XYZ file of C-alpha atoms in Angstrom:
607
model
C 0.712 57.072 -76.269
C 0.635 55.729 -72.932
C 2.001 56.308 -69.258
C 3.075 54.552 -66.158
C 3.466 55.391 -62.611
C 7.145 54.894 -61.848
C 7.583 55.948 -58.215
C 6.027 57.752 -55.418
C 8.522 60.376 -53.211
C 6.154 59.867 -50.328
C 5.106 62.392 -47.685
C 5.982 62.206 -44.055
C 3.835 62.089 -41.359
C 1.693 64.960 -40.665
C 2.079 65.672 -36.822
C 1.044 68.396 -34.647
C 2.833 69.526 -31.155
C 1.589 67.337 -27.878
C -0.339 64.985 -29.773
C 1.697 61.560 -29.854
C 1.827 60.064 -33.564
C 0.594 56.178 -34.028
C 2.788 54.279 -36.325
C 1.264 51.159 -37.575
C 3.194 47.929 -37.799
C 2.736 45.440 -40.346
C 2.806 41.679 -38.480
C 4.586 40.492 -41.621
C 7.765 42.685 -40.823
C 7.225 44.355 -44.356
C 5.474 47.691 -43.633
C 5.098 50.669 -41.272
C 2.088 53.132 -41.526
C 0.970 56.607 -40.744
C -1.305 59.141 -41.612
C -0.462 62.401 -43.835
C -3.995 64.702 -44.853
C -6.836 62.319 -46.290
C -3.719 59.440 -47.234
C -2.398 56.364 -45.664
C 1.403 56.009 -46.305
C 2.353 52.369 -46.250
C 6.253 52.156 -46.181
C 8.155 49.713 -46.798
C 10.763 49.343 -43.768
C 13.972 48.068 -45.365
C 13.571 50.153 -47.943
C 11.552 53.599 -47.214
C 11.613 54.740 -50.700
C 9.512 51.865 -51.792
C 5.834 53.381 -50.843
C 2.075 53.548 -51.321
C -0.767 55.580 -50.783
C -4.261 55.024 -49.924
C -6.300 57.680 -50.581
C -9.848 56.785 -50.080
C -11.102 58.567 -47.121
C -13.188 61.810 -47.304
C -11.906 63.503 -43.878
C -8.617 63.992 -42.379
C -7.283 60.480 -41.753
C -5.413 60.002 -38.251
C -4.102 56.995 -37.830
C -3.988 53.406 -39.057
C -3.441 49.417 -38.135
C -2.326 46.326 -39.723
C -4.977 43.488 -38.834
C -2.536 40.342 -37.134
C -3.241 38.531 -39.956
C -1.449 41.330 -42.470
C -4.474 40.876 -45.166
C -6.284 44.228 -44.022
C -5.711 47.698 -42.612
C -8.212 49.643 -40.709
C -8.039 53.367 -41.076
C -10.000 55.939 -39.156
C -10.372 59.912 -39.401
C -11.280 63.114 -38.186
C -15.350 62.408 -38.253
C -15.323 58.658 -36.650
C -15.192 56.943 -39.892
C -13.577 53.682 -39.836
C -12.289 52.160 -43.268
C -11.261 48.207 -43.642
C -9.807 47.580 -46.868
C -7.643 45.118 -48.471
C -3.195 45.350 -48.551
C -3.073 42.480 -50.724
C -4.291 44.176 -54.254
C -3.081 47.625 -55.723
C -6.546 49.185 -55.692
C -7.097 48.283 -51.797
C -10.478 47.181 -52.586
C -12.815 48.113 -49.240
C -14.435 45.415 -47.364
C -16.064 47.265 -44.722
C -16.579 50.750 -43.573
C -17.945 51.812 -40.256
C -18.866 54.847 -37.733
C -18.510 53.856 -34.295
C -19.059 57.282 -32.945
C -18.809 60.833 -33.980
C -15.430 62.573 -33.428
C -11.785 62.366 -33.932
C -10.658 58.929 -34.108
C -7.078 58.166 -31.874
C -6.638 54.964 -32.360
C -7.157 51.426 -33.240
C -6.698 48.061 -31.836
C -7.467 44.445 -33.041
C -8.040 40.912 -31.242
C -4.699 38.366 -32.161
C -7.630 37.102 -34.058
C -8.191 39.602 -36.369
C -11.880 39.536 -35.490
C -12.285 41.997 -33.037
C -11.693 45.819 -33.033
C -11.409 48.730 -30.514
C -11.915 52.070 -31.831
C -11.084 55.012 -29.281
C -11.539 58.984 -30.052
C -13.183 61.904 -29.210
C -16.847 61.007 -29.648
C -19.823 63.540 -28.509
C -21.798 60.740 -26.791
C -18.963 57.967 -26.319
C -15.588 57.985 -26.213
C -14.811 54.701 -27.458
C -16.600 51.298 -29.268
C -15.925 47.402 -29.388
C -17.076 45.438 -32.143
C -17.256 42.560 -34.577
C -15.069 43.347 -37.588
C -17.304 41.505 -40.362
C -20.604 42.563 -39.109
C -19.928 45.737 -36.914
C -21.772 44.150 -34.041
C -20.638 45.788 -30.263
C -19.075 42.926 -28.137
C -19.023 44.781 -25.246
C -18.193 48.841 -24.061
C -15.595 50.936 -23.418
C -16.076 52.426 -20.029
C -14.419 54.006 -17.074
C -13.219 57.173 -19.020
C -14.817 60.942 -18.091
C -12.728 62.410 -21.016
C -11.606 61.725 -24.689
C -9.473 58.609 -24.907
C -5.748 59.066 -26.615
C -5.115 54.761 -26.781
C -6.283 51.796 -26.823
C -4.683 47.984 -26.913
C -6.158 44.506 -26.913
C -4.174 41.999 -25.307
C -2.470 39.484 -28.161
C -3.415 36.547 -26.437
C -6.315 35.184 -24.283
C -7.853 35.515 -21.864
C -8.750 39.187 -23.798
C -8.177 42.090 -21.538
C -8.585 45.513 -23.124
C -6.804 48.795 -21.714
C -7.139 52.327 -22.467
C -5.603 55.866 -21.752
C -7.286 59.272 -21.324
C -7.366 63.013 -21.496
C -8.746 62.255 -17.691
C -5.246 61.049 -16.631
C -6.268 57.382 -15.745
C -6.011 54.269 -17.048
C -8.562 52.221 -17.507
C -8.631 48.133 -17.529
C -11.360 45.902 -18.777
C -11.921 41.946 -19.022
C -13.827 40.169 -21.932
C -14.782 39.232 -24.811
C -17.666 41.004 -24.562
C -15.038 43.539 -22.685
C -16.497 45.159 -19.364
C -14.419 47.705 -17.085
C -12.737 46.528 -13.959
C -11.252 48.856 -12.713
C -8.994 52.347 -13.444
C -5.247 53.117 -12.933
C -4.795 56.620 -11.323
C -0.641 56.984 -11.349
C -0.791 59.213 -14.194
C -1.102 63.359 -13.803
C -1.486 64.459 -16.761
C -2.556 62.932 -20.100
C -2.451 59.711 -20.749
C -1.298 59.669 -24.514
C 0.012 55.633 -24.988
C -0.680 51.900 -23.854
C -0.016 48.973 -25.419
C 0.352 45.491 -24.524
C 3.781 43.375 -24.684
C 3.824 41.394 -27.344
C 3.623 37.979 -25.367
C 0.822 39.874 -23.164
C 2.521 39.531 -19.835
C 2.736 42.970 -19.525
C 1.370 46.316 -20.800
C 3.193 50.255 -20.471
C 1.209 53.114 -19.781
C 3.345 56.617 -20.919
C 1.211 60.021 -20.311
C 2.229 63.736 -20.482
C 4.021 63.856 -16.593
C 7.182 61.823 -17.984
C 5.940 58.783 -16.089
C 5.624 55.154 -17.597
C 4.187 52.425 -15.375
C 4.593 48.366 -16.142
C 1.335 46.585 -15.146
C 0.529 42.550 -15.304
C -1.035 42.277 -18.747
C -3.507 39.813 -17.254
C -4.841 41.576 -13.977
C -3.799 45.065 -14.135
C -2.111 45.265 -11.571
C 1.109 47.887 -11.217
C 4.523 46.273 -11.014
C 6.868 49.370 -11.747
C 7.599 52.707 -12.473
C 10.321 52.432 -15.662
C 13.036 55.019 -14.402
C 11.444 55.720 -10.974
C 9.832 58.751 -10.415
C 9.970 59.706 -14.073
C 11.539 58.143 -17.365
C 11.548 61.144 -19.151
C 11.998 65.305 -18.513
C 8.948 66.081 -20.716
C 5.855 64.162 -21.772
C 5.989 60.351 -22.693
C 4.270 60.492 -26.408
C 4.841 56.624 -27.246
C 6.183 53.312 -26.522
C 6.607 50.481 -28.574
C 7.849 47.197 -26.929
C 10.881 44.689 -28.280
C 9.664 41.337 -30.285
C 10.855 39.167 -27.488
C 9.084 41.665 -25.098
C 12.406 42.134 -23.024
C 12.732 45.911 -23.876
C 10.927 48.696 -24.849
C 11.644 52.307 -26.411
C 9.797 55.526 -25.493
C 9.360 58.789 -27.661
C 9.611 62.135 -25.138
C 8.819 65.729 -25.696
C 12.281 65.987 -23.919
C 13.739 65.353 -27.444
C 14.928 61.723 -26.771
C 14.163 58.361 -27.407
C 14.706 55.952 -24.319
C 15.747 52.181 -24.784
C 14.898 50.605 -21.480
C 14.917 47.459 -19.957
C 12.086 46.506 -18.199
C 13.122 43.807 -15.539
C 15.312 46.455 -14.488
C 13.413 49.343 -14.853
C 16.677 51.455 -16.635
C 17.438 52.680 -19.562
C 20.185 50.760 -21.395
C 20.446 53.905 -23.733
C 19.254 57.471 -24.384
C 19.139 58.603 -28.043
C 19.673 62.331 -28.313
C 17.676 63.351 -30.786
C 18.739 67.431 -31.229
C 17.680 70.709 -29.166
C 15.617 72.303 -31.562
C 11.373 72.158 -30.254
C 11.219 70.168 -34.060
C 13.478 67.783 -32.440
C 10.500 66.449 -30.091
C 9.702 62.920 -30.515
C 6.090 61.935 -30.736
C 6.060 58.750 -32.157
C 8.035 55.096 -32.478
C 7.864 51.877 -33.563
C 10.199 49.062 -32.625
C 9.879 46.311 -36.097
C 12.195 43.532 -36.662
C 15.866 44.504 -35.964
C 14.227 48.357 -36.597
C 13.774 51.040 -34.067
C 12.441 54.065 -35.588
C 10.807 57.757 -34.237
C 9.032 60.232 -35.440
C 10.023 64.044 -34.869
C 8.069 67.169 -34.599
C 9.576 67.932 -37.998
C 7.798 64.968 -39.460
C 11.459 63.251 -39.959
C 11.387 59.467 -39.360
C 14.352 58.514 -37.728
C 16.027 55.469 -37.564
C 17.575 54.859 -34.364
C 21.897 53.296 -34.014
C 22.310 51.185 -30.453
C 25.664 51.662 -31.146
C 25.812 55.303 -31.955
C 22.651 56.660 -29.614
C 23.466 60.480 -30.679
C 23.384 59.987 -34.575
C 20.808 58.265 -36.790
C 21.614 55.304 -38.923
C 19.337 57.531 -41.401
C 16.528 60.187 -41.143
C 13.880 60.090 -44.117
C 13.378 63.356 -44.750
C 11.077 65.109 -47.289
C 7.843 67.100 -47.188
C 4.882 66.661 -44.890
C 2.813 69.912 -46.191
C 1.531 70.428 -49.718
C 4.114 70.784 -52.380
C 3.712 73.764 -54.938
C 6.552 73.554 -57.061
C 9.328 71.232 -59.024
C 11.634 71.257 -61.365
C 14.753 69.347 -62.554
C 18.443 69.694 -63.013
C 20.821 67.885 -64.048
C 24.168 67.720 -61.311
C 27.351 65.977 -62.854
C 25.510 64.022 -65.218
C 22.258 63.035 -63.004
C 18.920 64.410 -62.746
C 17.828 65.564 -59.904
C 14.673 66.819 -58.436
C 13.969 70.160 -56.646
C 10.735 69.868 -54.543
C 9.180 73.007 -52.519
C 6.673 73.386 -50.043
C 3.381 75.419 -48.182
C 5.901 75.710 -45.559
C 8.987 77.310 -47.305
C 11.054 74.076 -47.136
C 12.873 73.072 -50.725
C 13.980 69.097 -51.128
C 16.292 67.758 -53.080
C 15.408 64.376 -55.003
C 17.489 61.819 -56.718
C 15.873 60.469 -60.080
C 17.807 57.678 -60.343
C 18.008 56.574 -56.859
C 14.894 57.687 -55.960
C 15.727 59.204 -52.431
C 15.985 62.593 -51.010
C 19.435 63.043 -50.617
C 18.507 66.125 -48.664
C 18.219 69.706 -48.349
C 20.192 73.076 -48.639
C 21.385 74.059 -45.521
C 21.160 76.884 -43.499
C 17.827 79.755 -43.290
C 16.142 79.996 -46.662
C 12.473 80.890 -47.214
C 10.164 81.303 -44.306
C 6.781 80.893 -46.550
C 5.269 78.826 -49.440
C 7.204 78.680 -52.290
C 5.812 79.823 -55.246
C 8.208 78.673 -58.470
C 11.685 77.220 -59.128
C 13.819 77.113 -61.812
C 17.576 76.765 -62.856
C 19.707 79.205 -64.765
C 22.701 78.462 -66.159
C 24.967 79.067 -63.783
C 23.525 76.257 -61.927
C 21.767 78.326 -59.102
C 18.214 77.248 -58.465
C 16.131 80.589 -58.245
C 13.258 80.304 -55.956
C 10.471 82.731 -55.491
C 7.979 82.968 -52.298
C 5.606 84.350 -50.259
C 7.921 86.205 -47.994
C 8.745 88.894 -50.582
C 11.886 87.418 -51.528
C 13.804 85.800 -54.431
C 16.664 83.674 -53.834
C 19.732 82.338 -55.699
C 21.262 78.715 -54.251
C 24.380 77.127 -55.655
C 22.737 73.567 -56.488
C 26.386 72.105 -56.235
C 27.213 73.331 -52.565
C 23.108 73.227 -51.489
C 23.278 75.969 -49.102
C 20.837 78.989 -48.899
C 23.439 82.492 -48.875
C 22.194 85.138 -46.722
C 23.658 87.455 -49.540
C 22.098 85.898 -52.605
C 18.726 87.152 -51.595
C 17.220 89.667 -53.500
C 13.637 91.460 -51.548
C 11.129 92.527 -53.647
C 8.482 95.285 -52.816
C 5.667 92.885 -53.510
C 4.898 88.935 -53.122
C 6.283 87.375 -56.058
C 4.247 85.116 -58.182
C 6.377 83.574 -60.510
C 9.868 83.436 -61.589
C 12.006 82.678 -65.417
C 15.217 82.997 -66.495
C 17.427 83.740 -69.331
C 21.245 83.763 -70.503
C 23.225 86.352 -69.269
C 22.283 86.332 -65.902
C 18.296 87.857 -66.942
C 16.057 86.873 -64.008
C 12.120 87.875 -64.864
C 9.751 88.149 -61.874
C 6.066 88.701 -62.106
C 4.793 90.428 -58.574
C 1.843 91.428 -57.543
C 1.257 94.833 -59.262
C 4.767 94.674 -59.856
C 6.851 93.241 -62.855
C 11.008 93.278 -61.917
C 14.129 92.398 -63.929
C 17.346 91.105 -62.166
C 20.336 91.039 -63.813
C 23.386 88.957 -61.697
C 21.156 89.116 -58.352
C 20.244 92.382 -59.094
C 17.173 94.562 -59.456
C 17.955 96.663 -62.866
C 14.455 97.272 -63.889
C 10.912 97.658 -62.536
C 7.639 98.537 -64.358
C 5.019 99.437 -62.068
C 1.765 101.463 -61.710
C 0.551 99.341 -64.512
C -2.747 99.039 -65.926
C -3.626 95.232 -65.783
C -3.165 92.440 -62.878
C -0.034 90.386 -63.570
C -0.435 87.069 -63.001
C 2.446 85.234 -64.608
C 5.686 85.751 -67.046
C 7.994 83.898 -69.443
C 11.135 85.120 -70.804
C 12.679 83.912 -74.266
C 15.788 81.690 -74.189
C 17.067 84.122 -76.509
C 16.602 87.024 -73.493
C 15.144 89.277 -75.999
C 11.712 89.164 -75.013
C 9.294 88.892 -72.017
C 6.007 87.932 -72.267
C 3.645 88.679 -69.034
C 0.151 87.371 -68.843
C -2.523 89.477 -67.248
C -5.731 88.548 -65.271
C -7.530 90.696 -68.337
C -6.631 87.120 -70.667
C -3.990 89.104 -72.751
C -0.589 88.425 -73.433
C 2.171 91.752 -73.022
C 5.233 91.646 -74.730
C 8.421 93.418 -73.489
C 11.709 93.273 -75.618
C 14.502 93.031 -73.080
C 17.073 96.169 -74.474
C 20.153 95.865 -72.221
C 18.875 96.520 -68.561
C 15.384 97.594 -69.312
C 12.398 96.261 -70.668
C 9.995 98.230 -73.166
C 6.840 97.883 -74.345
C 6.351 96.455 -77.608
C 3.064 97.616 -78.025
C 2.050 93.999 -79.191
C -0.662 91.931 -77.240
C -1.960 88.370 -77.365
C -5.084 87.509 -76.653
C -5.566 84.301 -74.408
C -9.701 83.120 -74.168
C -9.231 83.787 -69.888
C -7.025 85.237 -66.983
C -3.674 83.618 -67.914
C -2.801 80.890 -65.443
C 0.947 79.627 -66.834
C 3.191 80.114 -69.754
C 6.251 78.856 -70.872
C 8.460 79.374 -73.763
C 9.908 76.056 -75.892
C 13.445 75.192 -75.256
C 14.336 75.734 -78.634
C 12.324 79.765 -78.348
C 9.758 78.338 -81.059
C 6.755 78.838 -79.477
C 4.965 80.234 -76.278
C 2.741 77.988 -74.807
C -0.252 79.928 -73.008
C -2.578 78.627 -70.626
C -5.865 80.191 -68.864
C -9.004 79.633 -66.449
C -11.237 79.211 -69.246
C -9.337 75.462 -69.438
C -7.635 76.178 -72.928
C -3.675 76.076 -73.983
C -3.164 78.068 -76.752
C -0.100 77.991 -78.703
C 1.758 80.703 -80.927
C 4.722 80.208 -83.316
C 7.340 82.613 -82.127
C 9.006 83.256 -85.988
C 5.559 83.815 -87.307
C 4.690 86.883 -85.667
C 3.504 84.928 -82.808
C 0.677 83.809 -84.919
C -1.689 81.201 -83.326
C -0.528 78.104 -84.158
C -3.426 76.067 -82.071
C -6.058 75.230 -79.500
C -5.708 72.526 -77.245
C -8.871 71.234 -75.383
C -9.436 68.844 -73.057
C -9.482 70.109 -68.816
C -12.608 70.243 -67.239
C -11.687 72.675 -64.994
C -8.389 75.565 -65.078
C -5.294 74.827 -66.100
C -2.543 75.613 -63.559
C 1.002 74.319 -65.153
C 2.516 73.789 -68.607
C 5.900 72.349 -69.044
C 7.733 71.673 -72.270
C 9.223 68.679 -73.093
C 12.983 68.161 -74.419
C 12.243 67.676 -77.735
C 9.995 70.475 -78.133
C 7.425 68.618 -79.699
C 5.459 67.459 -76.557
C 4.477 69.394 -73.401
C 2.296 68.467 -70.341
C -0.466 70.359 -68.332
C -1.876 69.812 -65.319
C -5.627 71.523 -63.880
C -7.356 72.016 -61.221
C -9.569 69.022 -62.325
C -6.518 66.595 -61.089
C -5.714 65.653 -64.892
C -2.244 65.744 -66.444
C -2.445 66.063 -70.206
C 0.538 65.240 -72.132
C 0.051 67.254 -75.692
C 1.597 67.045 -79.513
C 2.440 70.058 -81.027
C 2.220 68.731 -84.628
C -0.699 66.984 -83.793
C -3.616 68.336 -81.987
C -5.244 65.395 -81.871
C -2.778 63.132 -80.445
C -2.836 63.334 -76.575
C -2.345 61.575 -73.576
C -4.758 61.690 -70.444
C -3.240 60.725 -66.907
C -6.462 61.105 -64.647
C -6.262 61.408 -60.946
C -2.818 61.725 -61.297
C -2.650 63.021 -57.812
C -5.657 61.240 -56.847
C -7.387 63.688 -53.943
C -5.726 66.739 -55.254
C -4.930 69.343 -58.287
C -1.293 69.026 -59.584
C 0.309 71.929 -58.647
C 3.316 71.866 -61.105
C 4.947 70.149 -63.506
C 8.573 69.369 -65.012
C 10.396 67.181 -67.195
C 13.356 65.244 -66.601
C 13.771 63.543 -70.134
C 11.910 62.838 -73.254
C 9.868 60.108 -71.586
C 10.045 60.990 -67.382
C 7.721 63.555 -66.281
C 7.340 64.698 -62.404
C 4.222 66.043 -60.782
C 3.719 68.022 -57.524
C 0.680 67.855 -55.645
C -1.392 69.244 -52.464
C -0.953 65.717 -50.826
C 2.997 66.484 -50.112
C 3.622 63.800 -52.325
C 6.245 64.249 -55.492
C 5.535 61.478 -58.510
C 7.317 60.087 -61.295
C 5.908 59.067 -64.391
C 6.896 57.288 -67.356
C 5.323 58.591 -70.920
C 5.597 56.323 -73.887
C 5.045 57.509 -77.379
C-alpha cells in the first residue's frame, strides 16, 4: 500500500479589519504569496488552484517576500522571527533563520541584489533592522520612527535609498548602504499602512489611513504629488502596488474599491467597485504581469477586469478559518467536495477540476460547523454550533430559510438513513427527524452523548457515550427504543460509522483504538486496530467496504484492511501543523482530509 498527495484546495489569506494585507510577488511572474495561521501559501498566478504550503514556522506567520533573484523567500511572524528558505526544492530546505527584534513582524524588503534585507514590525526596543542576508550582520538602522512601523521598501536600483511608514503618521526616508535617516515626510494624518518604490525607482507612493497617497522622487524624497488631490480614496489607503513599466499604479481602500491611477496625471483611469458589504473592504493588491489582483476583508482574492471595473474576471474563493468537516457527493456524474468551516461558511469543491466552484447562496449557518453528510434525496444535511440542522438542495446550492430544523441543544453530529431518517446526537439530547422533521427525542438520559451512526438499513441507531459504551436503538416507525444491548468501546467514543454495505460498525475512542464489530454476528468484535499515538477523531469507510481511514489528533491518517489487521497504510503529517479534523472518500483510491490550517487535501491511496 502506498499514497500520494494529489492536490492542495488552499486557504485564503487570513486578514483582519484595518490592517492592510502584504501580497508577495514572485520576480519570475510565476507566484503570489501570503500568509494564512503558521503557513505560507505560494500560488501560482495563472493558475490559482495550483498551490503550496510552507509550514515551518512556530508562531503566527504575517507576511512574506520573494528575494529578486526568485531562489528564496523570507518569511517573518508574530514573535520577530525571520525564516529564509529555499522555492526551488519541495521540502523548502532553510538556509537561514533570524530575530531582528522582538514583536510582530509587518513587513519585508530586499536590495535588487538579493543581499540586503529590511525587516520592519512592532519591536519592544526597535521598530525596525537592516542587515546582511548570509551573515545577519546590521548595515545600517532604521530610524526616524516614534511608533511601530506598518512598511518598508528598498529602492530596486542604486544609489540605495530605504523608506518606511508608521503608526506615527510620517514617513520616513533614509540614504545608504549602510542606510542612515534623512529626513521624515509629515503629509500623512493618520497611519501610514504602505510604501513601496516604482519599479524603475524614480518614484515611490506613500498610502496611510486619511485616504491620501503622495508621489515622492525615489532618489531624494522629495514630494511631487498628491494622486487624486486632496484624497484618492473615501476611507483608508491599505495598499498600492505599482505597474511593470511604472506608468500606473492600483490602490486597495477601506472605501471598498480598488483605484487604477495614472500617475503623471495624478487621476484615476478607473475605479473598481468592489461591493457594499464591510467584507467588501480591500486591504491588499498586487499588480503581476498582465494581473491585477485584491484582497477583500472576506479573504476573497479578486482578480480585477479594466474592461469591466464593477465585476471580477474571477474571485478565488474558499476558506480562510479552520475547516471541521467534508464529505463527498456525487452531482450528475462528478464528485464533488463539500468543505465547512470555524466560521459557519460551507464550500463547494470540484474533484476533477480541482476548483471551488462556489458556495450556496443566501444566510446559512452563523457558527462552526460540526458534520455533513448527504441523504438520498441529494440534500446535504449540515449540523452546527448555532443549534440548528439544515437541509440544502446540492443541485440548486442555496441555504432555505424553511429547511431549517432548531434543536434544543448544540448538535454534535449528524447521519442519515433511507426514508428520509435523519439521526442527531446533541448535547444531552439524542433527536430523530423524519422529512425535516423532529418525530422523536430521548432525553434526560443517563450517559454523555458524544456521537451516533444510523444503519443503512434505518433499523438501528447506535450512539456512543463519553462512558466508552456503545447504545443501540432499533428505529420502529417514528420512534427509537432501547434495545437493551451495549458495546463496550476501551474509551469515550470519538466517531463511528456504519459500512456502506450495513456489515459492520466501525468504533473509534480517546484511548487511540478502532474497534470493529460484524453487524450479522450479533455485533460480535470482529477486531482491534492499533496504531495512533494520540485520539482518534474521524473514521470513514471506503467504497468497497473493505478499507476505511482514520485520522487523530496525532496528525496521522491511517488507511486500514478489514480482512487484514495487519495490512495498513500510514500518511504522517498529513496536515503537517495540525490534527485532521475529518475525513471522506470520493472513490476506491481518492481520499480527502480536512484540517485546522483551512486547507482541504486530496490524496491518492494505492493498494
Amino acid at each position: 500500500m502506498s499514497y500520494e498527495s494529489k492536490h492542495t484546495f488552499a486557504s485564503l489569506p487570513q486578514m483582519e479589519r484595518g490592517v492592510s494585507k502584504v501580497l508577495g510577488r514572485d520576480p519570475k511572474g510565476n507566484n503570489f504569496l501570503y500568509a494564512n495561521g503558521k503557513t505560507v501559501i505560494i500560488r501560482n498566478i495563472d493558475n490559482p488552484s495550483i498551490a503550496d504550503i510552507y509550514t515551518e514556522h512556530a508562531q503566527q506567520v504575517t507576511v512574506a517576500c520573494y528575494a529578486p533573484s526568485g531562489f528564496y523567500i523570507a518569511s517573518g511572524d508574530v514573535s520577530g522571527k525571520i525564516r529564509i528558505w529555499d522555492t526551488t526544492q519541495k521540502e523548502h530546505l532553510l538556509k537561514y533563520e533570524y530575530q531582528p527584534f522582538s514583536g510582530k513582524i509587518r513587513d519585508i524588503a530586499w536590495t535588487e541584489d538579493s543581499k540586503r534585507m529590511a525587516v520592519v514590525g512592532e519591536g519592544r526596543e526597535k521598530f525596525g533592522a537592516v542587515f546582511l542576508w548570509d551573515s545577519g550582520s546590521s548595515v545600517g538602522e532604521l530610524a526616524g520612527h516614534s511608533k511601530s512601523i506598518n512598511s518598508v521598501d528598498l529602492k530596486p536600483s542604486r544609489p540605495y535609498r530605504l523608506i518606511s511608514g508608521s503608526d506615527d503618521m510620517t514617513v520616513a526616508f533614509s540614504e545608504g548602504p549602510p542606510f542612515k535617516f534623512k529626513f521624515t515626510l509629515k503629509d500623512h494624518t493618520r497611519f501610514v499602512n504602505c510604501v513601496r518604490f516604482s519599479p524603475d525607482g524614480n518614484r515611490f507612493a506613500a498610502a496611510g489611513a486619511d485616504g491620501l497617497i503622495i508621489i515622492c522622487d525615489g532618489k531624494t524624497g522629495e514630494k511631487i504629488s498628491a494622486l487624486g488631490g486632496e484624497k484618492a480614496h473615501n476611507g483608508g489607503v491599505y495598499a498600492v502596488s505599482w505597474s511593470p513599466d511604472s506608468s500606473q499604479l492600483i490602490s486597495a481602500s477601506g472605501d471598498k474599491t480598488v483605484k487604477l491611477w495614472d500617475v503623471s496625471t495624478g487621476t484615476a483611469v478607473t475605479t473598481f467597485n468592489m461591493g457594499n458589504d464591510v467584507m467588501d473592504q480591500q486591504l491588499g493588491c498586487l499588480w503581476q504581469k498582465d494581473h491585477l489582483i485584491s484582497v477583500s476583508l472576506s479573504g476573497n482574492i479578486n482578480y480585477l477586469d479594466k474592461n469591466n471595473p464593477d465585476k471580477p474576471l474571477r474571485v478565488i474563493k474558499g476558506h480562510s478559518k479552520s475547516v471541521h468537516c467534508v464529505t463527498v457527493h456525487k452531482i450528475d456524474g462528478k464528485s464533488i467536495i463539500f468543505s465547512a468551516s470555524h466560521d459557519g461558511h460551507i464550500n463547494i469543491l470540484s474533484f476533477v477540476l480541482t476548483h471551488l466552484l462556489g458556495l450556496p447562496n443566501g444566510k446559512g449557518h452563523t457558527n462552526q460547523v460540526n458534520k455533513m453528510v448527504v441523504d438520498q434525496a441529494g440534500q446535504l444535511v449540515s449540523c452546527g454550533m448555532d443549534d440548528t440542522v439544515r437541509f440544502t438542495d446540492t443541485q440548486t446550492k442555496e441555504y432555505s430559510a424553511s429547511d431549517v430544523v432548531k434543536m434544543d441543544a448544540q448538535p454534535k453530529c449528524v447521519s442519515i438513513a433511507p426514508g428520509g431518517l435523519t439521526l442527531v446526537v446533541c448535547i444531552d439530547l439524542v433527536v430523530l427527524l423524519k422529512d425535516k422533521k423532529k418525530v422523536f427525542t430521548l432525553e434526560k438520559l443517563d450517559y454523555e452523548p458524544e456521537t451516533g451512526a444510523i444503519h443503512p438499513g434505518g433499523t438501528t441507531a447506535a450512539v456512543g457515550g463519553a462512558d466508552g459504551k456503545v447504545r443501540l436503538y432499533s428505529v420502529q416507525g417514528n420512534s427509537l427504543k432501547e434495545e437493551g444491548r451495549t458495546l463496550e468501546a476501551t474509551g469515550r467514543v470519538t466517531a463511528m460509522a456504519f459500512s456502506h454495505d450495513g456489515a459492520h460498525l466501525a468504533v473509534t475512542d480517546e484511548k487511540k483504538v478502532l474497534r470493529i464489530f460484524t453487524v450479522a454476528d450479533d455485533y460480535a468484535i470482529k477486531d482491534d486496530f492499533y496504531g495512533h499515538h494520540a485520539k482518534i477523531v474521524s473514521v470513514a469507510w471506503a467504497p468497497d467496504n473493505e478499507h476505511l481511514a482514520t485520522s487523530g489528533m496525532d496528525m496521522m491518517v491511517y488507511i486500514w484492511t478489514i480482512s487484514d489487521s495487519d495490512k495498513r497504510l500510514k500518511i504522517p503529517d498529513a496536515h503537517r501543523l495540525h490534527h485532521v479534523t475529518s475525513l471522506a472518500w470520493v472513490d476506491d483510491h481518492t481520499l480527502v482530509t480536512s484540517s485546522y490550517d483551512a486547507c482541504v487535501k486530496q490524496w491518492t491511496i494505492m493498494y
